[in-house]
CSV table of C-alpha atoms in Angstrom, one decimal:
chain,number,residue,atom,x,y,z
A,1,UNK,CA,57.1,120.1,12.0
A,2,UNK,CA,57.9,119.9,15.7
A,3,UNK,CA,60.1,116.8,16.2
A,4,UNK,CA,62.0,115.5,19.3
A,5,UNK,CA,65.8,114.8,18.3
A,6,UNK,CA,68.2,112.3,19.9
A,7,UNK,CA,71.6,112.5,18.9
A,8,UNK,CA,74.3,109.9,18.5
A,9,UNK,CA,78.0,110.5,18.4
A,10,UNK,CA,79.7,111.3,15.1
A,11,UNK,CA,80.8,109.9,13.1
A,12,UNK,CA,78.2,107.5,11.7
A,13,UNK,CA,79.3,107.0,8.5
A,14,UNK,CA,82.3,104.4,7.2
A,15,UNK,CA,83.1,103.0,10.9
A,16,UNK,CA,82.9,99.6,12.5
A,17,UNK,CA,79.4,98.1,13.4
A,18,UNK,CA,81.2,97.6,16.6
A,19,UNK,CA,81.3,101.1,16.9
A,20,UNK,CA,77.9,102.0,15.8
A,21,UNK,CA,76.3,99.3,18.6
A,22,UNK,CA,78.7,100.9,21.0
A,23,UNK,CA,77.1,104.6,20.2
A,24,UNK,CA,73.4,102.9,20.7
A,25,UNK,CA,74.6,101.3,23.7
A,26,UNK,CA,75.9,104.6,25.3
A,27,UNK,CA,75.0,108.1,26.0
A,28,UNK,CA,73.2,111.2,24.0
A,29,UNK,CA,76.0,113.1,23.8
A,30,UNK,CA,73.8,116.2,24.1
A,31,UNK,CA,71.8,115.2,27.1
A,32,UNK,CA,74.0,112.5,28.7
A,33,UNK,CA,71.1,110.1,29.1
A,34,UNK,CA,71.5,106.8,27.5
A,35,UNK,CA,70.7,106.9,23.7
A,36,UNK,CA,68.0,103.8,23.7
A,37,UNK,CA,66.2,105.0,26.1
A,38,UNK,CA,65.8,108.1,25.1
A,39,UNK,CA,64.5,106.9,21.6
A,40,UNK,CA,62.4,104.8,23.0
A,41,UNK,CA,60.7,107.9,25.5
A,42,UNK,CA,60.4,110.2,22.6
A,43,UNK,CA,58.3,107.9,20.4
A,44,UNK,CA,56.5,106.5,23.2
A,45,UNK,CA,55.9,109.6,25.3
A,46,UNK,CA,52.5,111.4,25.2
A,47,UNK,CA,52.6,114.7,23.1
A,48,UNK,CA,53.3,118.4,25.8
A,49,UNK,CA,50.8,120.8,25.3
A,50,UNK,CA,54.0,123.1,23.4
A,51,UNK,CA,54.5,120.2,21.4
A,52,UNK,CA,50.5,120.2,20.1
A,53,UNK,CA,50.8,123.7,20.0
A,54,UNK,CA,54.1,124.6,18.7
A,55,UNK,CA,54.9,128.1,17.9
A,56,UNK,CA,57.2,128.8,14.6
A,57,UNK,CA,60.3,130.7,15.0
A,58,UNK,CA,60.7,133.5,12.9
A,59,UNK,CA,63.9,135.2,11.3
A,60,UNK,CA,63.5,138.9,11.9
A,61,UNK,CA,63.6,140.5,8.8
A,62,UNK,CA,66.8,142.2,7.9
A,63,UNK,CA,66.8,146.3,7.5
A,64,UNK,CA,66.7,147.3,3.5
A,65,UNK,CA,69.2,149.8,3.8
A,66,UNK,CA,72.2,149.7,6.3
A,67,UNK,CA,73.6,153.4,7.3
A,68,UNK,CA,76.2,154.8,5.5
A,69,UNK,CA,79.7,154.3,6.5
A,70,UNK,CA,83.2,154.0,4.6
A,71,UNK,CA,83.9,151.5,1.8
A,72,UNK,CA,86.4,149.5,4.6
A,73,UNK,CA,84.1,149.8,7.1
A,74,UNK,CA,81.6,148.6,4.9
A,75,UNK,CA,83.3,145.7,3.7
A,76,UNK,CA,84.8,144.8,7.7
A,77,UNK,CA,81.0,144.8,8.3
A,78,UNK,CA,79.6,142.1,5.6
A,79,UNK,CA,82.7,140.3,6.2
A,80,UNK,CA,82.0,139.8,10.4
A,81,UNK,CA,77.7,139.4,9.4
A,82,UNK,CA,79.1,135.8,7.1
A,83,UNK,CA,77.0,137.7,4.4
A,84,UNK,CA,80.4,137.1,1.9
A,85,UNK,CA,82.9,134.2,0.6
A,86,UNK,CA,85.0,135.7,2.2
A,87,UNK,CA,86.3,137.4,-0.9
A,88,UNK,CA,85.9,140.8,-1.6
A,89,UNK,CA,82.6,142.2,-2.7
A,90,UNK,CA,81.2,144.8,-4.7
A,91,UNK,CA,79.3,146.8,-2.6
A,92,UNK,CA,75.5,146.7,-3.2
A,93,UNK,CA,74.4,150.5,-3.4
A,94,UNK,CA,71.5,151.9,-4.3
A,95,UNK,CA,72.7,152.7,-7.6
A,96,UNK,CA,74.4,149.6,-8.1
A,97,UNK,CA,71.3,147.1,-7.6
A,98,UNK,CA,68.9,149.7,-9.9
A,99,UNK,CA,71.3,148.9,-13.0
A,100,UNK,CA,71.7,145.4,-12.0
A,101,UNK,CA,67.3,145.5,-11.8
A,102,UNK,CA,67.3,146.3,-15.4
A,103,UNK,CA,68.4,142.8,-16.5
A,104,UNK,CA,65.0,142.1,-16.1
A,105,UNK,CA,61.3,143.7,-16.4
A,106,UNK,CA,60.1,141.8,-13.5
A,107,UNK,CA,58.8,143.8,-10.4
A,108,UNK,CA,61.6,144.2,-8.0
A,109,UNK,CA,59.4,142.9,-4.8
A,110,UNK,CA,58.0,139.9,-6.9
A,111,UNK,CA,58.8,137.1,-4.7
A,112,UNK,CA,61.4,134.7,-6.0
A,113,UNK,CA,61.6,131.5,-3.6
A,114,UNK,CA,62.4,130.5,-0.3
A,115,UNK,CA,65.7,128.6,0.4
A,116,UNK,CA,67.1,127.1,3.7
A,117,UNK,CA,70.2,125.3,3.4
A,118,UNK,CA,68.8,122.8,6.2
A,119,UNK,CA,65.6,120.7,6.4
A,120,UNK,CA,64.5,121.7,10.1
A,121,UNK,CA,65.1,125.9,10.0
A,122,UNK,CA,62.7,128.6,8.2
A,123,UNK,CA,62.8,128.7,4.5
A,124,UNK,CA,63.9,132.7,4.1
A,125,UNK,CA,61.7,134.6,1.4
A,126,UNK,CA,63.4,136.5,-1.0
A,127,UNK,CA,62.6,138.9,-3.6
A,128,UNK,CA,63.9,140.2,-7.2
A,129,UNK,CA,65.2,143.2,-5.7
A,130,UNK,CA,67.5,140.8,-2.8
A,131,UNK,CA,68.3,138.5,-6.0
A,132,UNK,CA,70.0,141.6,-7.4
A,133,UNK,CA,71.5,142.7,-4.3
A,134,UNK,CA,73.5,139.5,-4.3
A,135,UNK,CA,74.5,139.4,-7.8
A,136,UNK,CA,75.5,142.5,-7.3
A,137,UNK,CA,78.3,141.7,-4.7
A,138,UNK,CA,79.2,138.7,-6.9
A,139,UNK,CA,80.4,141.0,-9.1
A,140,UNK,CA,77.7,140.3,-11.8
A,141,UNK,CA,76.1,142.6,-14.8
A,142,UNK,CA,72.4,143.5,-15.8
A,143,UNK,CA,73.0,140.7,-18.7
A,144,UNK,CA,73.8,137.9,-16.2
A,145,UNK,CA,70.9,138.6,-14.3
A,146,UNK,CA,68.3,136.2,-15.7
A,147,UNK,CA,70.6,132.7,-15.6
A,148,UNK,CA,70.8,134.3,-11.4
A,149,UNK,CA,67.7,134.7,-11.0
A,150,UNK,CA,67.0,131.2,-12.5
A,151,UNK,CA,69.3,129.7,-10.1
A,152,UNK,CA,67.3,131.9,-7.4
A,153,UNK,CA,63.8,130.5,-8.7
A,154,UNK,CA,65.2,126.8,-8.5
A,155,UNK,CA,65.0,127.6,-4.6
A,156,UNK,CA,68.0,124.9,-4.7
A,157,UNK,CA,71.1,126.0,-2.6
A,158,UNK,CA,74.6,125.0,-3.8
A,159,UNK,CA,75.3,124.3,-0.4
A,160,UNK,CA,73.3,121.7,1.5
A,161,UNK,CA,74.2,121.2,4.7
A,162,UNK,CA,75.3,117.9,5.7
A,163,UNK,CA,78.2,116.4,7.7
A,164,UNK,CA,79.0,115.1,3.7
A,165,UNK,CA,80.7,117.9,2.4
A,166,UNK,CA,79.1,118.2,-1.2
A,167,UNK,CA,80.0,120.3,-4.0
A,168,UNK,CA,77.7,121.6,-6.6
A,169,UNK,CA,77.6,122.1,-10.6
A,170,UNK,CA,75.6,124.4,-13.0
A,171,UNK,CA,75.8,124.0,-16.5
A,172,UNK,CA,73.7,126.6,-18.8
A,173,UNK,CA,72.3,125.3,-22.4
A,174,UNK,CA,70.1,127.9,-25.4
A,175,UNK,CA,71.6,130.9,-26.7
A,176,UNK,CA,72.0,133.0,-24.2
A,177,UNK,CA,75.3,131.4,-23.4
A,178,UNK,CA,76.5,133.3,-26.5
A,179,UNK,CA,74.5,136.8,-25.9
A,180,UNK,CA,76.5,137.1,-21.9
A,181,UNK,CA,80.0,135.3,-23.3
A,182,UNK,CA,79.7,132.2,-21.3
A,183,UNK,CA,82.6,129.9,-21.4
A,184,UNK,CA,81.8,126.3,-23.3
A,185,UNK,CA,85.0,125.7,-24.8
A,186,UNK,CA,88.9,125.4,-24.4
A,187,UNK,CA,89.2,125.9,-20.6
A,188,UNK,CA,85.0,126.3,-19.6
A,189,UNK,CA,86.0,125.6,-15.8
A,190,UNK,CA,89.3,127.1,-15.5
A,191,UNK,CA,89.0,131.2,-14.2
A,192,UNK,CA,89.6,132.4,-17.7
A,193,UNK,CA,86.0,134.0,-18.8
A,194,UNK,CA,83.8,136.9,-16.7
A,195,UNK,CA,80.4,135.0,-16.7
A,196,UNK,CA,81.3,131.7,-15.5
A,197,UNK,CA,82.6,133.3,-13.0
A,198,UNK,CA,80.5,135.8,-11.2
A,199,UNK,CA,77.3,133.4,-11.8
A,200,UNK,CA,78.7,130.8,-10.6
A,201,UNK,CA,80.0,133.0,-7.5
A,202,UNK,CA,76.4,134.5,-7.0
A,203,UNK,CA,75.4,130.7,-6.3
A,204,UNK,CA,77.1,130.7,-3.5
A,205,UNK,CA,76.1,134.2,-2.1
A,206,UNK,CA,72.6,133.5,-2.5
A,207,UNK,CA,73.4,130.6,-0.6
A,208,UNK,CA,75.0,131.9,2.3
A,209,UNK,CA,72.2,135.0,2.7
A,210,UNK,CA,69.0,133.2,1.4
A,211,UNK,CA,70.3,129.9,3.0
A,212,UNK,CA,71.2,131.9,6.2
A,213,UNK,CA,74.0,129.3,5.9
A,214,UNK,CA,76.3,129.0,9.6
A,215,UNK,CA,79.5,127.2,10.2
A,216,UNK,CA,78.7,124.1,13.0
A,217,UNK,CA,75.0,125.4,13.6
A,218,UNK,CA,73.2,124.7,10.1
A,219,UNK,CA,76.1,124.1,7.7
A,220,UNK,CA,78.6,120.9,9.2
A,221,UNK,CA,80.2,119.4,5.8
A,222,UNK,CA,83.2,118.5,7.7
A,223,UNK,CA,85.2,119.6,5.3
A,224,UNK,CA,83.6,121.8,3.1
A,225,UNK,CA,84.3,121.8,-1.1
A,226,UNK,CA,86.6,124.3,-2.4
A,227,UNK,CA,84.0,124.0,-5.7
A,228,UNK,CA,81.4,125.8,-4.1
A,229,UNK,CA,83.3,128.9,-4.7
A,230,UNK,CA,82.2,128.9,-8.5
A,231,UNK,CA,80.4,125.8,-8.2
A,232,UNK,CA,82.2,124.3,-11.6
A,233,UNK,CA,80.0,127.0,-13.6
A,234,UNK,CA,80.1,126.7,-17.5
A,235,UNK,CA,77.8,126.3,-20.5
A,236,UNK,CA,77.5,123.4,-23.2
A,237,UNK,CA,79.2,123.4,-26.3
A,238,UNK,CA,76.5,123.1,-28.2
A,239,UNK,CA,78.2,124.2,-31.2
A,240,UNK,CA,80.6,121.7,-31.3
A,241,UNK,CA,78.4,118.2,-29.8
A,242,UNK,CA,76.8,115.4,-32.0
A,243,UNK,CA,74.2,115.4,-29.9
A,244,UNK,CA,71.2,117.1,-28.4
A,245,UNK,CA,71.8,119.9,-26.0
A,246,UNK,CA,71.5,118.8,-22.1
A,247,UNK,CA,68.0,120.3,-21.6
A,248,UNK,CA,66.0,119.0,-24.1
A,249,UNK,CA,66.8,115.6,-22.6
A,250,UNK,CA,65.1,117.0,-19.4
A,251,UNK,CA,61.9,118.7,-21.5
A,252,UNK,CA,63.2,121.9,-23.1
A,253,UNK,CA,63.7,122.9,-26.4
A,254,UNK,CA,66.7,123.4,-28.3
A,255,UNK,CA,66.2,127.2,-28.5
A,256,UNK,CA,65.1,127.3,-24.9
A,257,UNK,CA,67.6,129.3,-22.2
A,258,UNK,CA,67.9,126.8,-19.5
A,259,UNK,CA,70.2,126.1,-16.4
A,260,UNK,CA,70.7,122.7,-14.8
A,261,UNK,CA,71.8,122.0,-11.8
A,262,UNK,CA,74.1,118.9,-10.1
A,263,UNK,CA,75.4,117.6,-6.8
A,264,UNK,CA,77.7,115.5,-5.8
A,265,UNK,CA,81.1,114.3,-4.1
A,266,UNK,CA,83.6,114.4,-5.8
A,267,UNK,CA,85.6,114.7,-9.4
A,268,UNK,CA,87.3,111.7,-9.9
A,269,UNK,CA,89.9,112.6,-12.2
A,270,UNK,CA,90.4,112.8,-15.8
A,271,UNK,CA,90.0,109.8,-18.2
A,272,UNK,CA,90.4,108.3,-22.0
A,273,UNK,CA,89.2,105.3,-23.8
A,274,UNK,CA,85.5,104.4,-24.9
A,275,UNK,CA,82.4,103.8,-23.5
A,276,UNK,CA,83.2,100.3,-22.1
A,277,UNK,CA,86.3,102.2,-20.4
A,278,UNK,CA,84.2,105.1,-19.4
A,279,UNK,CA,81.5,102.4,-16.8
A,280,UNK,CA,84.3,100.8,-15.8
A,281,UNK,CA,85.9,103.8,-14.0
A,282,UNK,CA,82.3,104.3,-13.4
A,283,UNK,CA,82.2,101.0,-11.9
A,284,UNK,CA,84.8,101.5,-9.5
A,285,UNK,CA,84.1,104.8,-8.4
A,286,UNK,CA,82.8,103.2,-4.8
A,287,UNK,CA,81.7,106.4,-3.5
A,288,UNK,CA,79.0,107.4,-5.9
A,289,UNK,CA,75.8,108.1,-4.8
A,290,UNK,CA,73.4,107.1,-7.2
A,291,UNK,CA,74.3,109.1,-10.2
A,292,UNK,CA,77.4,110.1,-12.4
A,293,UNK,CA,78.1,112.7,-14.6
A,294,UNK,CA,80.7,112.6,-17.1
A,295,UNK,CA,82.1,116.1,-18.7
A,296,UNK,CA,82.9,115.5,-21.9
A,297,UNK,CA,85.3,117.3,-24.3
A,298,UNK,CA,83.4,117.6,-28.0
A,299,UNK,CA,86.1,115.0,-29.1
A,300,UNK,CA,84.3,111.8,-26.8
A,301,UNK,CA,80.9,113.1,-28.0
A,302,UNK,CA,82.3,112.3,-31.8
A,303,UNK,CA,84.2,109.1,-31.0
A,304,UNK,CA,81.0,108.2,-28.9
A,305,UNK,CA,79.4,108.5,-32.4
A,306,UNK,CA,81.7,106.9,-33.7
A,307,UNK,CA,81.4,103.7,-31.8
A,308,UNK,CA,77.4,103.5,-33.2
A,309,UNK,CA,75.6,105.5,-30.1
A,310,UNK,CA,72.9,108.1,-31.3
A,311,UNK,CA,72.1,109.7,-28.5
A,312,UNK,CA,73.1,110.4,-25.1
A,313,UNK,CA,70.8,108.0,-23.7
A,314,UNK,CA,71.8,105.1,-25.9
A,315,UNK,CA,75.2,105.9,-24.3
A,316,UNK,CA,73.6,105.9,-20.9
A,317,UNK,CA,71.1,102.5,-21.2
A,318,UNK,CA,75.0,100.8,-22.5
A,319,UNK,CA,76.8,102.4,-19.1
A,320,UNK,CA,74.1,101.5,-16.8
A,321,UNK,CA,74.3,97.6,-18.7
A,322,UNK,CA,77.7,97.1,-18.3
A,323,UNK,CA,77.6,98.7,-14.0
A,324,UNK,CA,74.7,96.3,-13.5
A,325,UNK,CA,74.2,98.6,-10.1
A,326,UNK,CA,70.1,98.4,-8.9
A,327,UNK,CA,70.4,102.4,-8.5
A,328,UNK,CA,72.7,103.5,-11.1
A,329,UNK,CA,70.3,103.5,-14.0
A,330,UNK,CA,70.7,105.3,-17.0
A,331,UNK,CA,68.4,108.4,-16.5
A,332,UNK,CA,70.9,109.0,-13.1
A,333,UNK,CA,73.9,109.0,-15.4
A,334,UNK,CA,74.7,112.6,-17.5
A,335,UNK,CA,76.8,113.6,-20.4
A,336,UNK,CA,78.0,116.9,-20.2
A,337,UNK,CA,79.7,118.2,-23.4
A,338,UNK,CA,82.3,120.8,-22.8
A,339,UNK,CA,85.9,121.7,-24.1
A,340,UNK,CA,88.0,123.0,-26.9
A,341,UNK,CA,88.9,119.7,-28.7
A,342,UNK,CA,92.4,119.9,-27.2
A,343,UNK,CA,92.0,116.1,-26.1
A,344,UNK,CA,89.5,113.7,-25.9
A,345,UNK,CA,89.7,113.1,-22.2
A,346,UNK,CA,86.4,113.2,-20.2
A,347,UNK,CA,86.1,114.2,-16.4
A,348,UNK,CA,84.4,111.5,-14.1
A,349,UNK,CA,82.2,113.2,-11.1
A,350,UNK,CA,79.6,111.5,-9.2
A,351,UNK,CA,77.6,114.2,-9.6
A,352,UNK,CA,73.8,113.5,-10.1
A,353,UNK,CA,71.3,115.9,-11.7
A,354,UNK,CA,68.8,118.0,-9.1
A,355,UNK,CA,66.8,120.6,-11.7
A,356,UNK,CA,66.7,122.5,-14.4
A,357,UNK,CA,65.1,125.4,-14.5
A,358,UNK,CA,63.6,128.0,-17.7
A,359,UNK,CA,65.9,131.3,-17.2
A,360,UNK,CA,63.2,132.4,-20.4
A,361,UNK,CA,61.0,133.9,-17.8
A,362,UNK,CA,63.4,136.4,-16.5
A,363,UNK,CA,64.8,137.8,-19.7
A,364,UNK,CA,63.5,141.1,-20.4
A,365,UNK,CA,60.7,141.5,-23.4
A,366,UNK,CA,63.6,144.0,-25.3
A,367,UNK,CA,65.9,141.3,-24.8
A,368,UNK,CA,69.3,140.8,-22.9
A,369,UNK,CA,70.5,144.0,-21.0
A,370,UNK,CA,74.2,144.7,-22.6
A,371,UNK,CA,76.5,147.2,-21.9
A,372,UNK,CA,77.0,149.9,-24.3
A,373,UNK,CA,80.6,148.0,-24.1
A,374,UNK,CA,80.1,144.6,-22.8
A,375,UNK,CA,82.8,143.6,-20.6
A,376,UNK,CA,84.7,140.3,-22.0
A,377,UNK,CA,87.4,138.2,-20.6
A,378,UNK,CA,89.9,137.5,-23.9
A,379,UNK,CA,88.2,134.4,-25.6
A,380,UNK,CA,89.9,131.0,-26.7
A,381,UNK,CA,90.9,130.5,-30.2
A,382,UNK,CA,88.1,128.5,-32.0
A,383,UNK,CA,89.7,125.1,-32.7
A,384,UNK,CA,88.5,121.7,-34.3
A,385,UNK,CA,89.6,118.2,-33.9
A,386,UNK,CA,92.8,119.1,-32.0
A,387,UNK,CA,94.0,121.0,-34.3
A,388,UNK,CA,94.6,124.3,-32.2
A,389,UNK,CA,97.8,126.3,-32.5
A,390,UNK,CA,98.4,125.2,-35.9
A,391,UNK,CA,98.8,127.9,-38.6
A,392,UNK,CA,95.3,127.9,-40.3
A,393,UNK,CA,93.6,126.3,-37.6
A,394,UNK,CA,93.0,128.4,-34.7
């Protein structure tokens, strides 16, 4: 959609009204012509003959295969192209993206989605085989590829561009958080377990190269979120929560394989105390956005219980009572149950709930693609009710 553009000076957001009349009083900074007149001309002014007739601007297509070169030079050139973290890859040979294809029986030039991390630049199509490419670099294994390619499908990318500078959450549910060794207990978001870690990484890369994501010309979060490097990856404990998994409150199944997907600020810090303590921080978190999303250690879920709530949403309707906000109703507020039953603390984010997606549809008809040795981060002791590092009760 061709669209004429007038700029104000930044920033808009948080500053005096004073200020803001002064910006529509002045100059485009762009042009230099004075902003309220140039509103005004570009809603009034008869349509150009490029403007009826506007040609799209397309990305040329990237080259399959780059020429070989040396591991360093290899690296040096991903690195200068942005297609990285900036952390180090694993290079995506031929070799190395057939394996990671057999994670899945789909066609490896089956179109996946389209993703543009900005709403006026070209959604860039991407297939299977550049799905794999990416979780390739991430560092990822056959058996990881279907939750990737789930978070490919959702077309969502985990980083938006805006001058807010948002972070981004995925939390898989079904038991395929079991089958790949997914993290959902005693330290889920800390960098203690393989999976959560190079999914949540791919994320990102997928972002960056799908997104076509560059600093100041697409991307301007003005100061970025270091959680977009994992993007606070982790499963639910299912195993250890009183009540239904996540997804089946958004349509799924129990025994469904599903990923959902969150965006927000901020984390807000740890808390304790019940569900009249858990709106009020709620309540005073100013900066949310609409929605909230409390992770919970297995611990709240049973003292949540305790206190006579069923089910997650008679925990939300109670939340949403006591906040008595017009936008913060209880389908925009998420519990999230995750942790080792060290504590019964819960984490506040104002993190609200964008998708979830089936990762059924990608997992191959023999099943998950394993390693004849599966590569496993050492797992937390199994504990219950705060009992761990007891004798007898790891």
């Amino acid at each position: 959609m061709p669209l004429r553009y007038c700029y104000p000076p930044h920033p808009v957001g948080f500053v005096p009204r004073e200020i803001l009349r002064g910006y529509l009083a002045g100059d485009d900074p762009v042009s230099y012509r004075p902003l309220m007149q140039e509103i005004i001309e570009a809603l009034t002014r008869p349509l150009t003959e490029e403007e009826l007739n506007p040609v799209i601007e397309k990305k040329p297509h990237r080259p399959r295969l780059l020429a070989p070169d040396s591991e360093a030079n290899l690296n040096r050139l991903f690195l200068e192209n942005g297609w990285t973290d900036g952390l180090p890859i694993v290079l995506p040979t031929e070799e190395r993206v057939a394996e990671m294809l057999t994670g899945t029986d789909h066609d490896p030039q089956e179109i996946v989605g389209r993703m543009s991390v900005t709403t006026h630049e070209e959604r860039l199509e991407y297939t299977v085989e550049k799905v794999a490419v990416n979780a390739v670099m991430a560092g990822a294994r056959p058996e990881h590829f279907p939750v990737i390619l789930a978070l490919a499908a959702s077309q969502i990318p985990s980083l938006p561009s805006s001058t807010t500078s948002f972070g981004s959450m995925m939390v898989v549910n079904g038991p395929i958080r079991q089958e790949i060794g997914m993290n959902c207990g005693t330290g889920a978001l800390s960098p203690f377990n393989f999976a959560n870690a190079v999914i949540g990484r791919a994320w990102t890369l997928l972002s960056l190269n799908f997104g076509d994501a560059k600093i100041n010309e697409n991307f301007t979060a003005s100061t970025g979120n270091n959680f977009n490097y994992n993007n606070l990856c982790c499963a639910e404990n299912e195993e250890l929560s009183v009540f239904e998994p996540f997804h089946t409150t958004k349509g799924f199944k129990a025994g469904d394989n599903a990923v959902s997907l969150f965006r927000g600020w901020t984390v807000m810090g740890m808390g304790l105390g019940p569900a009249k303590r858990m709106a009020e921080v709620m309540k005073a978190g100013r900066g949310m956005i609409g929605g909230a999303t409390f992770i919970i250690d297995p611990l709240v879920a049973k003292s949540l219980k305790n206190e006579g709530f069923k089910t997650r949403l008679e925990v939300t309707q109670f939340m949403a009572n006591e906040v008595k906000s017009p936008w913060m109703k209880p389908e925009n507020i998420n519990l999230i149950v995750v942790g080792g039953e060290w504590n019964p603390m819960w984490l506040t984010t104002d993190y609200f709930h964008t998708a979830t997606v089936s990762i059924d549809k990608w997992i191959p008809l023999k099943g998950i693609t394993l390693d004849a040795r599966p590569l496993r981060m050492p797992a937390p002791a199994v504990c219950s009710d705060g009992m761990c590092g007891l004798p007898g009760k790891g």
